[in-house]
Coordinates of C-alpha atoms in Angstrom, one line a residue:
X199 CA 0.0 0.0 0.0
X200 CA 1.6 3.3 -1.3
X201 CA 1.1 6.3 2.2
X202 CA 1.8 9.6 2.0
X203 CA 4.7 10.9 4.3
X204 CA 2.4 13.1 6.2
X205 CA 3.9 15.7 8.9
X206 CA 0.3 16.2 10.8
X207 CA 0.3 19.9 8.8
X208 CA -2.8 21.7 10.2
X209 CA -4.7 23.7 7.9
X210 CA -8.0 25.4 9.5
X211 CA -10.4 24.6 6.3
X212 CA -11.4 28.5 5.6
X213 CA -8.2 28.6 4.5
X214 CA -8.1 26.4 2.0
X215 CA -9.5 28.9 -0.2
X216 CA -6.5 31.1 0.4
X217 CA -4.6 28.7 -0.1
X218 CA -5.8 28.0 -3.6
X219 CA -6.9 31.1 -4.5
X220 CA -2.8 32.2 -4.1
X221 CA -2.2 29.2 -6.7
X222 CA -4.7 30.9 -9.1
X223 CA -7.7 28.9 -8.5
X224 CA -10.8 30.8 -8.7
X225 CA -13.0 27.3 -8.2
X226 CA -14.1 23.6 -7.8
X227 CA -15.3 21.2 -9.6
X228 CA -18.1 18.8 -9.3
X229 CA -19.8 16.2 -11.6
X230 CA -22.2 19.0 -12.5
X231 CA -19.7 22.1 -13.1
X232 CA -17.7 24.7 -10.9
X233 CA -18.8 25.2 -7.4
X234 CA -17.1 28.3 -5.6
X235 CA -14.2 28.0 -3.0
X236 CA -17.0 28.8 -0.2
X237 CA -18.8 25.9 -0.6
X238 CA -16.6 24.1 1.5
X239 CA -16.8 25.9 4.6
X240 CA -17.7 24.8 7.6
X241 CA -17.2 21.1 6.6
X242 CA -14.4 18.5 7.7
X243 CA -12.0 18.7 4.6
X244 CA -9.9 16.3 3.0
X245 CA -7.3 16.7 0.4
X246 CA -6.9 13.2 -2.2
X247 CA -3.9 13.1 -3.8
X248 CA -4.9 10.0 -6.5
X249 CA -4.4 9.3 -9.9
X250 CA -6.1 6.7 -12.3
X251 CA -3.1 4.9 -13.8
X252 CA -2.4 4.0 -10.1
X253 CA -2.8 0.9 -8.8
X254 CA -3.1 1.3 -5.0
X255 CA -5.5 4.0 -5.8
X256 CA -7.7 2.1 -7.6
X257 CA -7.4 -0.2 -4.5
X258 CA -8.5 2.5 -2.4
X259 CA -10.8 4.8 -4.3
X260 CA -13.5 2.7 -4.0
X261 CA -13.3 1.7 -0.2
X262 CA -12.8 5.6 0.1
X263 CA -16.0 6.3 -2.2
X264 CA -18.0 3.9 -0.1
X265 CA -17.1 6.0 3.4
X266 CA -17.6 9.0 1.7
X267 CA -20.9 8.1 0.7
X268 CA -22.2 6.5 4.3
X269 CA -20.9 9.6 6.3
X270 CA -23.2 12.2 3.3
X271 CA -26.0 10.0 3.5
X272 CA -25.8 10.2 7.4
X273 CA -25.4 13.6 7.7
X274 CA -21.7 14.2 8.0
X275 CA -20.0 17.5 7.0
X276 CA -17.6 16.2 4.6
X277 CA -15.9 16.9 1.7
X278 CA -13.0 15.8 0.1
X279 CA -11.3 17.5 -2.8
X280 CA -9.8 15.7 -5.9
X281 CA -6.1 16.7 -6.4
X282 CA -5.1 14.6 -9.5
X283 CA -2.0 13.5 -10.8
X284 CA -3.5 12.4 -13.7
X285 CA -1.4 12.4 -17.1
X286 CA -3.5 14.8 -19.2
X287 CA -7.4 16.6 -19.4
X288 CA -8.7 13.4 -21.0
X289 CA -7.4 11.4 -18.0
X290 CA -8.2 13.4 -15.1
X291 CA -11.8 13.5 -16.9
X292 CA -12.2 10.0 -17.1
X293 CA -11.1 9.3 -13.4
X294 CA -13.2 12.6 -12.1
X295 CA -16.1 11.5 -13.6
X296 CA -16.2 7.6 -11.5
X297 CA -15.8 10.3 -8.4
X298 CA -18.7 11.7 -6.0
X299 CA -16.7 14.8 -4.5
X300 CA -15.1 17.6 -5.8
X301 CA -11.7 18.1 -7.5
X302 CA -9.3 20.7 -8.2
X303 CA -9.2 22.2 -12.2
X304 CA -6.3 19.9 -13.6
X305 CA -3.3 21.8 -13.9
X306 CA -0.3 19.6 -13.4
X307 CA 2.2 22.0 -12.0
X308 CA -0.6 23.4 -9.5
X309 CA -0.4 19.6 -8.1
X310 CA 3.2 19.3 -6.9
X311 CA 3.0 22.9 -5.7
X312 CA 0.5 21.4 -3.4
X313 CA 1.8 18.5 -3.0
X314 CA 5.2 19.9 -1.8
X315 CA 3.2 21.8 0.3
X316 CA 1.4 19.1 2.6
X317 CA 4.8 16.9 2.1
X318 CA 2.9 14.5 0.1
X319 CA 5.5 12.3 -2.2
X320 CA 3.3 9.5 -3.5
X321 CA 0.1 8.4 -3.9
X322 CA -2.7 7.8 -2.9
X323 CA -2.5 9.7 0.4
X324 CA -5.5 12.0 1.8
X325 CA -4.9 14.6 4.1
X326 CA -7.1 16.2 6.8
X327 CA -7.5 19.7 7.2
X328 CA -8.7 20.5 10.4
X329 CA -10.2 23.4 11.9
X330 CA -9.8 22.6 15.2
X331 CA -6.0 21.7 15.7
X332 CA -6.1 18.2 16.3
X333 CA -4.8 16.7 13.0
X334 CA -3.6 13.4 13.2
X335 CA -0.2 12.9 12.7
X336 CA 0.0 9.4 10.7
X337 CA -1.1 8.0 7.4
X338 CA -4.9 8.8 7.3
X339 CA -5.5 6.0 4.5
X340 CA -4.1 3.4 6.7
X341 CA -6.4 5.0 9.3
X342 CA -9.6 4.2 7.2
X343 CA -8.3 0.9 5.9
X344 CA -8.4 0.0 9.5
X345 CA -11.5 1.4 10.8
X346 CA -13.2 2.7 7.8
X347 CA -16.5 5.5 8.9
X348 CA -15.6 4.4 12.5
X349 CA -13.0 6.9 12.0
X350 CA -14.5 9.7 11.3
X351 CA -13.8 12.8 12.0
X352 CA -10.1 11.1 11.4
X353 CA -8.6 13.5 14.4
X354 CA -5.9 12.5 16.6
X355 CA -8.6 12.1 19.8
X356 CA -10.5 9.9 17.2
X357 CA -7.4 7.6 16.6
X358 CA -6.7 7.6 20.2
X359 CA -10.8 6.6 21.2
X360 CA -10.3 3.4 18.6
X361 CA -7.0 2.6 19.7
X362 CA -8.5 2.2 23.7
X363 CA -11.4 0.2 22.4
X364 CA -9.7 -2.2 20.8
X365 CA -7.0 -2.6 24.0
X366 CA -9.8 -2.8 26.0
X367 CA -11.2 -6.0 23.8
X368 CA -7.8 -7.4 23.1
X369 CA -7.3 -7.3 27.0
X370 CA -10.5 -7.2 28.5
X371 CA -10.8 -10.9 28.8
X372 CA -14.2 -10.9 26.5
X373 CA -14.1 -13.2 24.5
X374 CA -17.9 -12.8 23.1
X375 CA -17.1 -9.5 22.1
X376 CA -14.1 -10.3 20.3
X377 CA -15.3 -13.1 18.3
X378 CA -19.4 -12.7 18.3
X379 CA -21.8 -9.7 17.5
X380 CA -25.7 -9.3 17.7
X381 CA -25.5 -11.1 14.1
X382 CA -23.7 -14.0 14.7
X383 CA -23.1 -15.6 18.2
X384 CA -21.3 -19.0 16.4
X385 CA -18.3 -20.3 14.9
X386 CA -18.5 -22.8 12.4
X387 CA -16.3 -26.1 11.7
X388 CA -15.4 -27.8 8.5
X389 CA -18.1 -30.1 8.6
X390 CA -20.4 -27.2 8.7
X391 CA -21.9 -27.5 13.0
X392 CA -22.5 -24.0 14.5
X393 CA -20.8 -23.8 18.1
X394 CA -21.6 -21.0 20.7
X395 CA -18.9 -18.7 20.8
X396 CA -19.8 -18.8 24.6
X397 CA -19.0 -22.8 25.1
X398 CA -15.1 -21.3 24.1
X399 CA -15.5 -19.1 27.7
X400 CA -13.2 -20.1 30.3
X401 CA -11.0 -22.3 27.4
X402 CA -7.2 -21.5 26.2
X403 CA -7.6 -20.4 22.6
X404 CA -5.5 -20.2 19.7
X405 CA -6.8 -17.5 17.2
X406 CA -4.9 -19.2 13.8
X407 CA -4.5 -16.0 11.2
X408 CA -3.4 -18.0 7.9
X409 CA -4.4 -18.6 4.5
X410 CA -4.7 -21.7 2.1
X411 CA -2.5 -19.9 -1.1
X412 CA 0.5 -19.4 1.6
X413 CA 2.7 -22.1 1.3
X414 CA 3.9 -20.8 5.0
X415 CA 0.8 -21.1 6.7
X416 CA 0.5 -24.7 4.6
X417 CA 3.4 -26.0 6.6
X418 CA 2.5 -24.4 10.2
X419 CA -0.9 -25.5 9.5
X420 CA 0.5 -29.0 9.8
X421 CA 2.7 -28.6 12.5
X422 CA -0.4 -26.8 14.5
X423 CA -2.9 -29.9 13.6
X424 CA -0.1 -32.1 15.3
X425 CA -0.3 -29.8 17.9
X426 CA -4.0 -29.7 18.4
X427 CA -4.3 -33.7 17.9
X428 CA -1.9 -33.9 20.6
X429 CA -3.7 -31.8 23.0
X430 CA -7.1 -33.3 22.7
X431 CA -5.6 -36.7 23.0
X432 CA -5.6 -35.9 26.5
X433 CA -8.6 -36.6 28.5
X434 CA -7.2 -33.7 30.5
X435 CA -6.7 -31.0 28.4
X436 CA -9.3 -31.4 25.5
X437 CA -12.1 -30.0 27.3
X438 CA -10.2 -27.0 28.0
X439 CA -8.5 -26.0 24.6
X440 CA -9.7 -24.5 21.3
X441 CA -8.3 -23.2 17.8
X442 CA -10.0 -20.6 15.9
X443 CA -9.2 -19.8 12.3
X444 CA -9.0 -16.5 11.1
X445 CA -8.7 -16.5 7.0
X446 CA -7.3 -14.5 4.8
X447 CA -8.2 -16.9 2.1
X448 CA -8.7 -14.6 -1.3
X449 CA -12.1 -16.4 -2.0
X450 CA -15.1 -18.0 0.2
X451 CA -13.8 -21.6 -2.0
X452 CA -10.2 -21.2 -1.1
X453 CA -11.9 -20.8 2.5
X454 CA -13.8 -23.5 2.3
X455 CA -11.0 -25.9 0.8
X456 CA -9.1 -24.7 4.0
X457 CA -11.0 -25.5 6.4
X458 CA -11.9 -28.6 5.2
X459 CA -8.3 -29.6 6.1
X460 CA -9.0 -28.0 9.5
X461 CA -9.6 -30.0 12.9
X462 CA -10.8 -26.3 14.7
X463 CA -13.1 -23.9 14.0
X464 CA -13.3 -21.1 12.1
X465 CA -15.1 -17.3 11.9
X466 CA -17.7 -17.8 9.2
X467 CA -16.0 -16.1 6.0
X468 CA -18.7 -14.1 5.1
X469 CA -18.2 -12.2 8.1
X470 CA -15.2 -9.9 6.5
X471 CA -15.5 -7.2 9.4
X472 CA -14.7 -9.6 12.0
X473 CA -12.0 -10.8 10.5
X474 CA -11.0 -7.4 9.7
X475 CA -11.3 -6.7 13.2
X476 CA -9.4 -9.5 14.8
X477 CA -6.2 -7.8 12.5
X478 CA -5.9 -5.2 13.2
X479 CA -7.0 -5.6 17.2
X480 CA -3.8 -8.1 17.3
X481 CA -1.5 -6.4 15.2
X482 CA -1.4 -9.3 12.7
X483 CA 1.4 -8.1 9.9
X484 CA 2.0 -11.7 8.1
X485 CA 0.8 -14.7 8.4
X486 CA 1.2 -17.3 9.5
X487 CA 0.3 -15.7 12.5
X488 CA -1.2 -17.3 16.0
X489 CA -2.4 -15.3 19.0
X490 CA -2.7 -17.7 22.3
X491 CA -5.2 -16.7 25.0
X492 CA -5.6 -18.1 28.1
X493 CA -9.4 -18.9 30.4
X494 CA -9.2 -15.6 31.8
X495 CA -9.4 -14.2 27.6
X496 CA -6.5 -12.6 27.5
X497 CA -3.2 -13.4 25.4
X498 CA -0.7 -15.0 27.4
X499 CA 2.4 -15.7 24.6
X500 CA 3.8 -13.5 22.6
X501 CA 4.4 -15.2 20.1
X502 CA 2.5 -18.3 19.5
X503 CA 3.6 -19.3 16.2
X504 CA 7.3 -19.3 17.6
X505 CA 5.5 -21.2 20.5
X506 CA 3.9 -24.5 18.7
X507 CA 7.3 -24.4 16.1
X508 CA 9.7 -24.7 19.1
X509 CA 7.4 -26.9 21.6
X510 CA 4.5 -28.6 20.3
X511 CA 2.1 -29.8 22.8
X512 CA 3.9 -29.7 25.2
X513 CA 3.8 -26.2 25.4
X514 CA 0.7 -26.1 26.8
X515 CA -1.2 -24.6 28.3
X516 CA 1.0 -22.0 26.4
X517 CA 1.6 -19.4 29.6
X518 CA 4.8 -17.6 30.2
X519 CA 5.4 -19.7 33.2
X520 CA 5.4 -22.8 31.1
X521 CA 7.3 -21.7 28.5
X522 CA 9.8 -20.7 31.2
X523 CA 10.1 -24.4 32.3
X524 CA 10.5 -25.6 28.5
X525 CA 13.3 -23.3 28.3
X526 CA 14.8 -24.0 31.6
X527 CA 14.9 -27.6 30.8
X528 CA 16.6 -27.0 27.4
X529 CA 19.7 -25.2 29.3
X530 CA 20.2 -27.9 31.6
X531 CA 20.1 -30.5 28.9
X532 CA 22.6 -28.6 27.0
X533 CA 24.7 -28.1 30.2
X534 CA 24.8 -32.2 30.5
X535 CA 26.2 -32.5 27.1
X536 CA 29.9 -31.6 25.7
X537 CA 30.8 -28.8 24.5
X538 CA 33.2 -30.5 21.5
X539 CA 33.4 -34.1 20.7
X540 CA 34.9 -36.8 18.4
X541 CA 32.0 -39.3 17.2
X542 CA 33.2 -42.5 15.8
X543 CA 31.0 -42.5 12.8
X544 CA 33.0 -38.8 11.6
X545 CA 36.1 -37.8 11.2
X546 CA 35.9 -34.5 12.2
X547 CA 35.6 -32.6 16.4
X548 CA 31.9 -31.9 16.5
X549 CA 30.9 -28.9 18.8
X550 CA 27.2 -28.2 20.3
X551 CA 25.5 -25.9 18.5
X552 CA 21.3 -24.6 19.3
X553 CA 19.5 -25.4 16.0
X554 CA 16.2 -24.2 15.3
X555 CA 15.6 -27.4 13.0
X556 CA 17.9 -29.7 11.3
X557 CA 18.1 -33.2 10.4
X558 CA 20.4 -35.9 12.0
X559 CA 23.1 -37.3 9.3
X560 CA 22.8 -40.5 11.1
X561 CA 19.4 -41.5 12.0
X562 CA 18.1 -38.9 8.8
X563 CA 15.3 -38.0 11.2
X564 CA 14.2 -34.4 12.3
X565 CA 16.2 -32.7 15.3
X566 CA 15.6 -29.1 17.0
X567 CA 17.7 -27.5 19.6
X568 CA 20.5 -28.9 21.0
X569 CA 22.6 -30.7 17.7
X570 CA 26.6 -31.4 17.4
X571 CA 27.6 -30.0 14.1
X572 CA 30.7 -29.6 12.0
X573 CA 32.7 -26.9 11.7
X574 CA 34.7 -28.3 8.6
X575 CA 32.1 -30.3 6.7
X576 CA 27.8 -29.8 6.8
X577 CA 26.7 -32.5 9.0
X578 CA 24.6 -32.2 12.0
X579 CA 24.1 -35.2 14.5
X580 CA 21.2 -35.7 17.0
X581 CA 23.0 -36.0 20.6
X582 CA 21.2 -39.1 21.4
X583 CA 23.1 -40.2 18.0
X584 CA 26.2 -39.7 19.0
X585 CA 29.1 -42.5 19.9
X586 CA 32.6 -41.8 21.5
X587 CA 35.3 -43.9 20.7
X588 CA 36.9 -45.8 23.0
X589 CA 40.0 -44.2 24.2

């Protein structure tokens, strides 16, 4: 996604008509002619620096035409002004005309004057003017990705009201309100049952961000099944642990083809917001990507994909405390073993190395941790492979 390297320049809107009027602009215009500079008084004002040969804005354009429309049609004072970086008349004409706001006359050199002058250097980025002081200081597109008309009137105490409620579901220990809404109370499972989100209250859950046409989330998807299997093998532990999938499949049949692979549940994919939601409220960047909650709702690893990669099963229940005796019990393992050694099946000193995954040269089977490894040649050697000569 292309953002605009936006300082947080304030503008109070009256003066946006000084502003243009000292670049020689004597109007607007709309899809039914020129409208004068006052017509935009008094109403929250946006600047959108867009063009229609570019691709993220035609990403955008239409997620920002949709807002634009819900906040009119609900009685919103807003307007946002075209500023195009179209190539030529016919250009800017043929994008202007798909638009439901205003624009700026095309004039090419006017747009990097103005663009120089609200630091904007690429597109598509749209810019607040505020009357009251509090613009925002970061990318306002991200900003409406995220929340879309939530976010409305896109000021810094705005940002900051949306960025508490979504703490206070991400660590308010509700899970109801972080997976359900007066809409849908369930979660479905590949063989299409509807469970309660409520029968998940009081459970350690795994919310599983991943997507079928990753070849990534492919292979964690099968170390995580071996994980779950694991943990619901035990009489003691089933009743008391849950995985939810969260797709970012690029289709409801890539979904469904997912799942179907899937031992969990999953957020019904027609529910978009949700998943949206449960994103951006975790910070989710890439994927694979696992967030592990405890009873109480809240998360209690940091980093759950690392988590089941590293320890399986029999990291759970998956709290720092248990991690803590994992790793605890790794160090004294490697503090039992040799630093350097001569095995008899290679000719070359082997020294103890930490290996996030490797497989044994001997036994040709899968090792983590703790290997003894060759500084001369590449071979790695399980410890429980290893034989000294006799001296």
């Amino acid at each position: 996604m292309a953002t605009p390297d936006y300082q947080g320049k304030c503008t109070d809107n009256s003066d946006i008509a000084t502003i243009l009027s000292s670049e020689g602009v004597e109007f607007l215009l709309s899809s039914e002619g020129k409208v004068p500079l006052s017509s935009c008084y008094g109403k929250k004002l946006c600047l959108y620096f867009s063009a229609n040969w570019c691709r993220p804005c035609k990403a955008f354009t239409p997620q920002l035409i949709q807002l634009y429309n819900s906040l009119r049609n609900g009685g919103k004072e807003l307007e946002i002004i075209l500023v195009s970086f179209d190539r030529d008349d016919n250009k800017f004409e043929e994008h202007f005309k798909c638009l439901p706001w205003l624009a700026v006359p095309f004039d090419s050199n006017l747009h990097r004057r103005l663009s120089d002058k609200f630091h904007v250097d690429r597109i598509p980025s749209l810019i607040p003017l505020s009357s009251d002081g509090i613009s925002i200081e970061e990318d306002l597109i991200g900003l409406i990705e995220d929340y879309g008309a939530e976010a409305f009137p896109f000021t810094r105490k705005r940002r900051e009201e949306l960025k508490a409620i979504d703490k206070a579901k991400r660590e308010g220990g509700k899970l109801e309100q972080l997976l359900a809404h007066e809409e849908r109370n369930y979660l479905i499972s590949r063989d299409g049952r509807q469970t309660p989100v409520s029968k998940l209250v009081g459970k350690t859950i795994g919310l599983y961000f991943g997507a079928r046409w990753s070849p990534p989330c492919r292979s964690f998807t099968a170390k995580l099944t071996e994980t779950y299997d694991a943990v619901m093998s035990s009489s003691a532990a089933s009743s008391t642990f849950e995985i939810v999938f969260v797709s970012t499949d690029r289709d409801l049949g890539e979904f469904e083809v997912n799942l179907g692979l899937m031992p969990w549940l999953a957020v019904p994919y027609q529910d978009r917001a949700t998943r949206q939601d449960l994103c951006r409220i975790f910070d989710v960047k890439e994927i694979p990507g696992l967030v592990l909650m405890g009873p109480e709702g809240r998360p209690v690893a940091a980093n759950g994909k690392a988590v089941i990669t590293s320890y399986g099963a029999k990291a759970f229940p998956f709290t720092e405390s248990r991690i803590g005796e994992l790793e605890a019990a790794l160090r004294e393992e490697g503090e039992a073993l040799p630093a350097r050694v001569k095995d008899r099946k290679h000719e070359h000193v082997l020294k103890l190395d930490m290996a996030g995954g490797y497989v044994c040269d001997w036994c040709k089977q899968q090792g983590r941790f703790w290997a003894f490894s060759c500084d001369v040649c590449d071979y790695d050697l399980h410890p429980t492979c290893l034989e000294i000569p006799d001296n």
